[in-house]
mmCIF file of C-alpha atoms and ligand atoms in Angstrom:
data_model
loop_
_atom_site.group_PDB
_atom_site.id
_atom_site.type_symbol
_atom_site.label_atom_id
_atom_site.label_comp_id
_atom_site.label_asym_id
_atom_site.label_seq_id
_atom_site.Cartn_x
_atom_site.Cartn_y
_atom_site.Cartn_z
ATOM 1 C CA MET U 81 -2.324 158.946 90.350
ATOM 2 C CA ASN U 82 -4.551 158.789 93.443
ATOM 3 C CA ARG U 83 -6.644 156.303 94.479
ATOM 4 C CA ARG U 84 -10.028 158.170 93.438
ATOM 5 C CA GLU U 85 -8.167 158.283 89.966
ATOM 6 C CA PHE U 86 -7.538 154.643 90.088
ATOM 7 C CA LEU U 87 -11.153 153.823 90.701
ATOM 8 C CA LYS U 88 -12.598 156.275 88.030
ATOM 9 C CA LEU U 89 -10.252 154.735 85.473
ATOM 10 C CA GLY U 90 -11.672 151.099 86.465
ATOM 11 C CA GLY U 91 -15.018 151.613 85.327
ATOM 12 C CA MET U 92 -18.193 150.713 87.053
ATOM 13 C CA GLY U 93 -17.400 146.794 87.214
ATOM 14 C CA ALA U 94 -14.077 147.741 88.959
ATOM 15 C CA LEU U 95 -15.399 150.687 91.096
ATOM 16 C CA THR U 96 -18.139 148.455 92.326
ATOM 17 C CA VAL U 97 -15.668 145.458 93.606
ATOM 18 C CA PHE U 98 -12.948 148.424 94.995
ATOM 19 C CA LEU U 99 -16.004 149.912 96.885
ATOM 20 C CA SER U 100 -16.985 146.758 97.799
ATOM 21 C CA GLY U 101 -14.048 146.550 99.750
ATOM 22 C CA CYS U 102 -13.910 150.376 100.423
ATOM 23 C CA GLY U 103 -16.911 150.193 103.058
ATOM 24 C CA LEU U 104 -19.854 147.711 102.833
ATOM 25 C CA SER U 105 -18.277 144.211 103.064
ATOM 26 C CA SER U 106 -15.618 145.387 105.590
ATOM 27 C CA LEU U 107 -18.568 147.326 107.815
ATOM 28 C CA MET U 108 -20.703 144.168 107.526
ATOM 29 C CA GLY U 109 -18.319 141.751 108.436
ATOM 30 C CA GLY U 110 -17.248 141.052 104.842
ATOM 31 C CA GLU U 111 -14.971 137.920 104.140
ATOM 32 C CA THR U 112 -11.677 137.952 105.379
ATOM 33 C CA THR U 113 -8.659 135.679 106.097
ATOM 34 C CA LYS U 114 -7.649 135.411 109.468
ATOM 35 C CA ALA U 115 -4.109 134.991 110.371
ATOM 36 C CA THR U 116 -3.076 132.002 112.697
ATOM 37 C CA VAL U 117 -1.260 133.611 115.740
ATOM 38 C CA PRO U 118 1.451 131.254 116.771
ATOM 39 C CA GLU U 119 2.042 129.448 120.060
ATOM 40 C CA GLN U 120 3.944 131.795 121.959
ATOM 41 C CA GLY U 121 7.834 131.296 121.362
ATOM 42 C CA SER U 122 7.334 128.624 118.739
ATOM 43 C CA ILE U 123 8.784 130.828 115.891
ATOM 44 C CA SER U 124 11.691 131.860 118.023
ATOM 45 C CA GLY U 125 12.228 129.184 120.448
ATOM 46 C CA GLY U 126 12.228 131.842 122.900
ATOM 47 C CA LYS U 127 15.327 133.851 121.883
ATOM 48 C CA ALA U 128 15.564 137.241 120.284
ATOM 49 C CA MET U 129 15.346 137.005 116.576
ATOM 50 C CA ASN U 130 16.562 139.604 114.194
ATOM 51 C CA ILE U 131 13.462 140.909 112.007
ATOM 52 C CA VAL U 132 13.513 143.004 108.890
ATOM 53 C CA VAL U 133 10.321 144.394 107.802
ATOM 54 C CA ILE U 134 10.473 145.716 104.070
ATOM 55 C CA ASN U 135 7.397 148.084 103.420
ATOM 56 C CA SER U 136 6.877 149.056 100.038
ATOM 57 C CA SER U 137 3.897 151.765 100.053
ATOM 58 C CA PRO U 138 4.551 154.984 98.259
ATOM 59 C CA HIS U 139 1.871 156.648 100.622
ATOM 60 C CA ALA U 140 3.076 158.529 103.516
ATOM 61 C CA ASP U 141 3.290 156.851 107.049
ATOM 62 C CA SER U 142 0.305 158.710 107.980
ATOM 63 C CA ASP U 143 -1.623 157.696 104.952
ATOM 64 C CA SER U 144 -0.625 154.193 104.240
ATOM 65 C CA THR U 145 -2.796 151.269 105.004
ATOM 66 C CA SER U 146 0.109 148.438 104.829
ATOM 67 C CA LYS U 147 2.335 150.253 107.001
ATOM 68 C CA TYR U 148 -0.319 150.919 109.408
ATOM 69 C CA ILE U 149 -0.386 146.844 109.681
ATOM 70 C CA SER U 150 2.984 146.834 109.440
ATOM 71 C CA GLN U 151 3.747 149.118 112.230
ATOM 72 C CA ALA U 152 1.625 147.194 114.747
ATOM 73 C CA PHE U 153 3.606 144.170 113.853
ATOM 74 C CA VAL U 154 6.635 145.721 114.853
ATOM 75 C CA GLU U 155 5.366 147.000 118.303
ATOM 76 C CA GLY U 156 4.238 143.631 118.855
ATOM 77 C CA ALA U 157 7.627 142.102 117.971
ATOM 78 C CA GLN U 158 9.707 144.893 119.720
ATOM 79 C CA GLY U 159 7.513 144.513 122.930
ATOM 80 C CA ALA U 160 8.841 140.675 122.982
ATOM 81 C CA GLY U 161 12.157 141.575 122.826
ATOM 82 C CA HIS U 162 12.822 140.936 118.919
ATOM 83 C CA ASP U 163 15.028 143.549 117.179
ATOM 84 C CA VAL U 164 13.327 144.983 114.464
ATOM 85 C CA PHE U 165 14.845 146.867 111.341
ATOM 86 C CA VAL U 166 12.663 148.551 108.950
ATOM 87 C CA PHE U 167 13.551 149.358 105.424
ATOM 88 C CA ASP U 168 11.156 151.709 103.426
ATOM 89 C CA ALA U 169 11.528 150.591 99.396
ATOM 90 C CA ALA U 170 9.625 153.225 98.366
ATOM 91 C CA LYS U 171 11.899 155.962 99.819
ATOM 92 C CA ALA U 172 15.209 154.045 99.500
ATOM 93 C CA ASP U 173 17.671 154.555 96.585
ATOM 94 C CA THR U 174 16.736 151.186 94.559
ATOM 95 C CA HIS U 175 17.408 149.859 91.047
ATOM 96 C CA PRO U 176 15.788 146.822 89.882
ATOM 97 C CA CYS U 177 18.129 143.678 88.597
ATOM 98 C CA ALA U 178 19.591 144.409 85.556
ATOM 99 C CA GLY U 179 20.019 140.594 84.781
ATOM 100 C CA CYS U 180 23.643 140.968 84.169
ATOM 101 C CA ASP U 181 24.570 138.228 86.310
ATOM 102 C CA ALA U 182 27.654 139.496 87.371
ATOM 103 C CA CYS U 183 26.751 138.568 91.081
ATOM 104 C CA HIS U 184 26.500 134.798 89.943
ATOM 105 C CA MET U 185 23.797 134.749 92.121
ATOM 106 C CA ASP U 186 26.343 134.985 94.856
ATOM 107 C CA GLY U 187 27.140 138.659 95.418
ATOM 108 C CA PRO U 188 27.995 141.491 95.001
ATOM 109 C CA CYS U 189 25.588 143.261 93.004
ATOM 110 C CA ILE U 190 26.448 145.958 90.586
ATOM 111 C CA TYR U 191 24.781 148.580 92.000
ATOM 112 C CA THR U 192 25.849 149.908 95.261
ATOM 113 C CA ASP U 193 22.545 151.579 96.441
ATOM 114 C CA ASP U 194 20.401 151.185 99.590
ATOM 115 C CA ILE U 195 19.198 147.509 98.718
ATOM 116 C CA GLU U 196 23.657 146.695 98.660
ATOM 117 C CA ASN U 197 24.617 148.790 101.201
ATOM 118 C CA THR U 198 21.988 149.140 103.673
ATOM 119 C CA LEU U 199 19.113 146.328 103.118
ATOM 120 C CA MET U 200 21.141 143.281 102.048
ATOM 121 C CA PRO U 201 23.375 143.208 105.256
ATOM 122 C CA LYS U 202 20.423 143.427 107.480
ATOM 123 C CA MET U 203 18.609 140.345 105.560
ATOM 124 C CA LEU U 204 21.578 138.359 105.464
ATOM 125 C CA ASP U 205 21.447 138.639 109.293
ATOM 126 C CA ALA U 206 17.993 138.246 109.707
ATOM 127 C CA ASP U 207 15.840 135.712 110.908
ATOM 128 C CA LEU U 208 12.925 136.571 109.933
ATOM 129 C CA LEU U 209 11.897 138.728 106.681
ATOM 130 C CA VAL U 210 8.322 140.694 106.792
ATOM 131 C CA LEU U 211 6.935 141.551 103.221
ATOM 132 C CA VAL U 212 4.888 144.410 102.925
ATOM 133 C CA THR U 213 2.770 145.532 100.352
ATOM 134 C CA PRO U 214 -0.333 147.212 98.825
ATOM 135 C CA LEU U 215 -2.059 145.218 96.368
ATOM 136 C CA TYR U 216 -1.186 146.477 92.902
ATOM 137 C CA TYR U 217 -2.988 144.650 90.134
ATOM 138 C CA TRP U 218 -3.371 141.732 92.440
ATOM 139 C CA THR U 219 0.091 141.180 93.529
ATOM 140 C CA MET U 220 2.556 143.006 94.950
ATOM 141 C CA SER U 221 3.963 146.572 94.135
ATOM 142 C CA ALA U 222 6.742 147.480 91.937
ATOM 143 C CA GLN U 223 8.701 148.536 95.078
ATOM 144 C CA LEU U 224 8.587 145.495 96.813
ATOM 145 C CA LYS U 225 9.182 143.586 93.303
ATOM 146 C CA THR U 226 12.465 145.560 92.670
ATOM 147 C CA ILE U 227 13.381 144.355 96.434
ATOM 148 C CA VAL U 228 12.714 140.522 95.569
ATOM 149 C CA ASP U 229 14.384 140.371 92.346
ATOM 150 C CA ARG U 230 17.518 141.856 94.006
ATOM 151 C CA PHE U 231 17.690 138.866 96.044
ATOM 152 C CA TYR U 232 19.032 137.167 92.978
ATOM 153 C CA SER U 233 22.550 138.407 94.205
ATOM 154 C CA ARG U 234 22.548 136.475 97.215
ATOM 155 C CA THR U 235 19.846 133.747 96.688
ATOM 156 C CA GLY U 236 21.712 130.863 98.203
ATOM 157 C CA LYS U 237 22.686 133.130 101.152
ATOM 158 C CA LEU U 238 19.059 134.065 101.653
ATOM 159 C CA HIS U 239 18.006 130.600 102.100
ATOM 160 C CA HIS U 240 16.438 128.659 105.253
ATOM 161 C CA LYS U 241 14.761 132.192 106.400
ATOM 162 C CA LYS U 242 11.650 132.681 108.259
ATOM 163 C CA SER U 243 8.963 135.052 106.058
ATOM 164 C CA MET U 244 5.841 136.883 106.706
ATOM 165 C CA LEU U 245 3.465 138.665 104.246
ATOM 166 C CA ILE U 246 1.373 141.802 105.058
ATOM 167 C CA ALA U 247 -0.498 143.221 102.296
ATOM 168 C CA THR U 248 -3.975 145.422 102.078
ATOM 169 C CA CYS U 249 -6.196 146.436 99.524
ATOM 170 C CA TYR U 250 -9.705 147.577 98.216
ATOM 171 C CA ASP U 251 -11.232 144.612 97.369
ATOM 172 C CA SER U 252 -12.882 142.586 100.251
ATOM 173 C CA GLY U 253 -13.650 139.398 98.344
ATOM 174 C CA SER U 254 -12.096 136.210 99.544
ATOM 175 C CA HIS U 255 -9.914 135.875 96.216
ATOM 176 C CA ALA U 256 -8.413 139.245 95.948
ATOM 177 C CA MET U 257 -5.063 138.171 97.318
ATOM 178 C CA ASP U 258 -5.031 134.615 95.565
ATOM 179 C CA VAL U 259 -2.512 135.916 92.682
ATOM 180 C CA LEU U 260 -0.047 137.767 95.400
ATOM 181 C CA THR U 261 -0.368 134.854 97.977
ATOM 182 C CA ALA U 262 0.361 132.036 94.992
ATOM 183 C CA THR U 263 3.569 134.264 94.309
ATOM 184 C CA TYR U 264 4.837 134.627 97.911
ATOM 185 C CA LYS U 265 4.143 130.988 98.637
ATOM 186 C CA ARG U 266 6.020 129.930 95.646
ATOM 187 C CA LEU U 267 9.080 132.281 96.663
ATOM 188 C CA CYS U 268 8.820 130.867 100.008
ATOM 189 C CA GLU U 269 9.543 127.400 98.372
ATOM 190 C CA TYR U 270 12.060 128.550 96.178
ATOM 191 C CA MET U 271 13.956 130.686 98.906
ATOM 192 C CA GLU U 272 13.714 127.378 101.317
ATOM 193 C CA TRP U 273 11.646 129.859 103.712
ATOM 194 C CA THR U 274 9.205 128.928 106.271
ATOM 195 C CA ASP U 275 6.162 131.045 106.419
ATOM 196 C CA VAL U 276 5.018 132.337 109.963
ATOM 197 C CA GLY U 277 2.020 134.029 108.815
ATOM 198 C CA MET U 278 0.177 135.949 106.046
ATOM 199 C CA VAL U 279 -1.975 139.095 107.212
ATOM 200 C CA LEU U 280 -4.324 139.689 104.359
ATOM 201 C CA GLY U 281 -5.927 143.115 104.979
ATOM 202 C CA THR U 282 -8.610 142.902 102.357
ATOM 203 C CA GLY U 283 -11.414 145.830 102.674
ATOM 204 C CA CYS U 284 -8.726 148.070 103.538
ATOM 205 C CA GLY U 285 -8.474 150.581 100.838
ATOM 206 C CA ALA U 286 -8.440 153.551 102.999
ATOM 207 C CA ARG U 287 -6.732 154.381 106.282
ATOM 208 C CA SER U 288 -9.963 154.711 107.928
ATOM 209 C CA LEU U 289 -11.046 150.958 107.173
ATOM 210 C CA VAL U 290 -7.659 149.626 108.108
ATOM 211 C CA GLU U 291 -7.680 151.283 111.571
ATOM 212 C CA ARG U 292 -11.113 149.764 112.602
ATOM 213 C CA SER U 293 -10.076 146.334 110.946
ATOM 214 C CA GLN U 294 -8.999 143.354 112.856
ATOM 215 C CA PHE U 295 -5.810 143.070 110.540
ATOM 216 C CA PRO U 296 -3.629 145.241 112.870
ATOM 217 C CA GLU U 297 -4.108 143.266 115.836
ATOM 218 C CA GLN U 298 -3.622 140.093 113.891
ATOM 219 C CA ALA U 299 -0.311 141.625 113.036
ATOM 220 C CA ARG U 300 0.551 142.880 116.768
ATOM 221 C CA GLN U 301 -0.094 139.107 118.170
ATOM 222 C CA ILE U 302 2.042 137.562 115.747
ATOM 223 C CA GLY U 303 4.466 139.881 116.348
ATOM 224 C CA ALA U 304 4.136 139.592 120.445
ATOM 225 C CA HIS U 305 3.887 135.678 120.030
ATOM 226 C CA LEU U 306 7.050 134.880 117.884
HETATM 227 C C1 FMN J 527 -1.620 151.158 90.998
HETATM 228 C C2 FMN J 527 -2.346 150.719 91.977
HETATM 229 C C3 FMN J 527 -3.332 149.533 91.814
HETATM 230 C C4 FMN J 527 -4.141 149.062 92.656
HETATM 231 N N1 FMN J 527 -4.542 147.674 92.534
HETATM 232 C C5 FMN J 527 -5.482 147.198 93.486
HETATM 233 C C6 FMN J 527 -5.865 145.534 92.871
HETATM 234 O O1 FMN J 527 -5.659 145.116 92.037
HETATM 235 N N2 FMN J 527 -6.914 145.327 93.908
HETATM 236 C C7 FMN J 527 -7.480 146.197 94.733
HETATM 237 O O2 FMN J 527 -7.939 145.662 95.426
HETATM 238 N N3 FMN J 527 -7.039 147.291 95.353
HETATM 239 C C8 FMN J 527 -6.160 147.810 94.154
HETATM 240 N N4 FMN J 527 -5.198 148.926 94.785
HETATM 241 C C9 FMN J 527 -5.697 149.891 95.805
HETATM 242 C C10 FMN J 527 -4.641 149.243 97.068
HETATM 243 O O3 FMN J 527 -4.201 148.221 97.099
HETATM 244 C C11 FMN J 527 -4.998 150.010 98.287
HETATM 245 O O4 FMN J 527 -5.600 151.702 98.386
HETATM 246 C C12 FMN J 527 -4.334 149.764 99.432
HETATM 247 O O5 FMN J 527 -5.132 149.956 100.547
HETATM 248 C C13 FMN J 527 -2.944 150.778 99.454
HETATM 249 O O6 FMN J 527 -2.166 150.594 100.610
HETATM 250 P P1 FMN J 527 -0.965 151.385 101.100
HETATM 251 O O7 FMN J 527 -1.938 152.813 101.474
HETATM 252 O O8 FMN J 527 -0.547 150.845 102.035
HETATM 253 O O9 FMN J 527 -0.343 152.096 99.510
HETATM 254 C C14 FMN J 527 -4.438 149.965 93.928
HETATM 255 C C15 FMN J 527 -3.954 151.210 93.941
HETATM 256 C C16 FMN J 527 -2.841 151.567 93.043
HETATM 257 C C17 FMN J 527 -2.709 153.024 93.572
#
């Protein structure tokens, strides 16, 4: 289903909400959440960090709004000397957690897919995990949730990391990301992660909108100041 069809099926109520995010509000300086840029070096202590960015949009790199923001973050972080590994959850070979508990929350997973073979070793070694998602029905994409559920196989070993959230959506209302951010904050508590920032790209339902928004620069600055 493309975005136009999503809007059509949403009916007039949803159409009004999403169109308000699609243009008018963002052009008129509609409500947005400004991410806090950390003090230079306060997150990394001045050392090079291992950073894993997990993109989850099924859109092409050239069309995706969330990947546009995450790329700005990557450029900022790499420019500051950090090592960044980018995983594309939408293109990778992934399986949802089977709930079999063969891992006993301590690995390995029964699946030998890209999560187990490629992403998990990088995550275990990472200082900072960056979760990137388009807002899908007010929460994270299924592509990202698939990754999150697979944390189960190494829950304890993934504790005590730093984390960041990058998200985009059509809606420009201040509550658009409430469910997503509540989930993310709860995840941080459970995983004992320290949140280093949330870039919430409201009113960014199309590439042209995100490109002229403040959000890519917010993400770049966070990356550059870690
Ligand atoms: C399945 C689906 C569900 C969506 N749900 C929402 C939603 O709940 N709220 C919203 O504001 N936008 C919603 N959108 C719009 C996307 O969040 C928006 O187009 C976003 O910019 C896409 O990011 P991407 O290009 O990185 O994939 C939805 C889009 C799709 C395809």
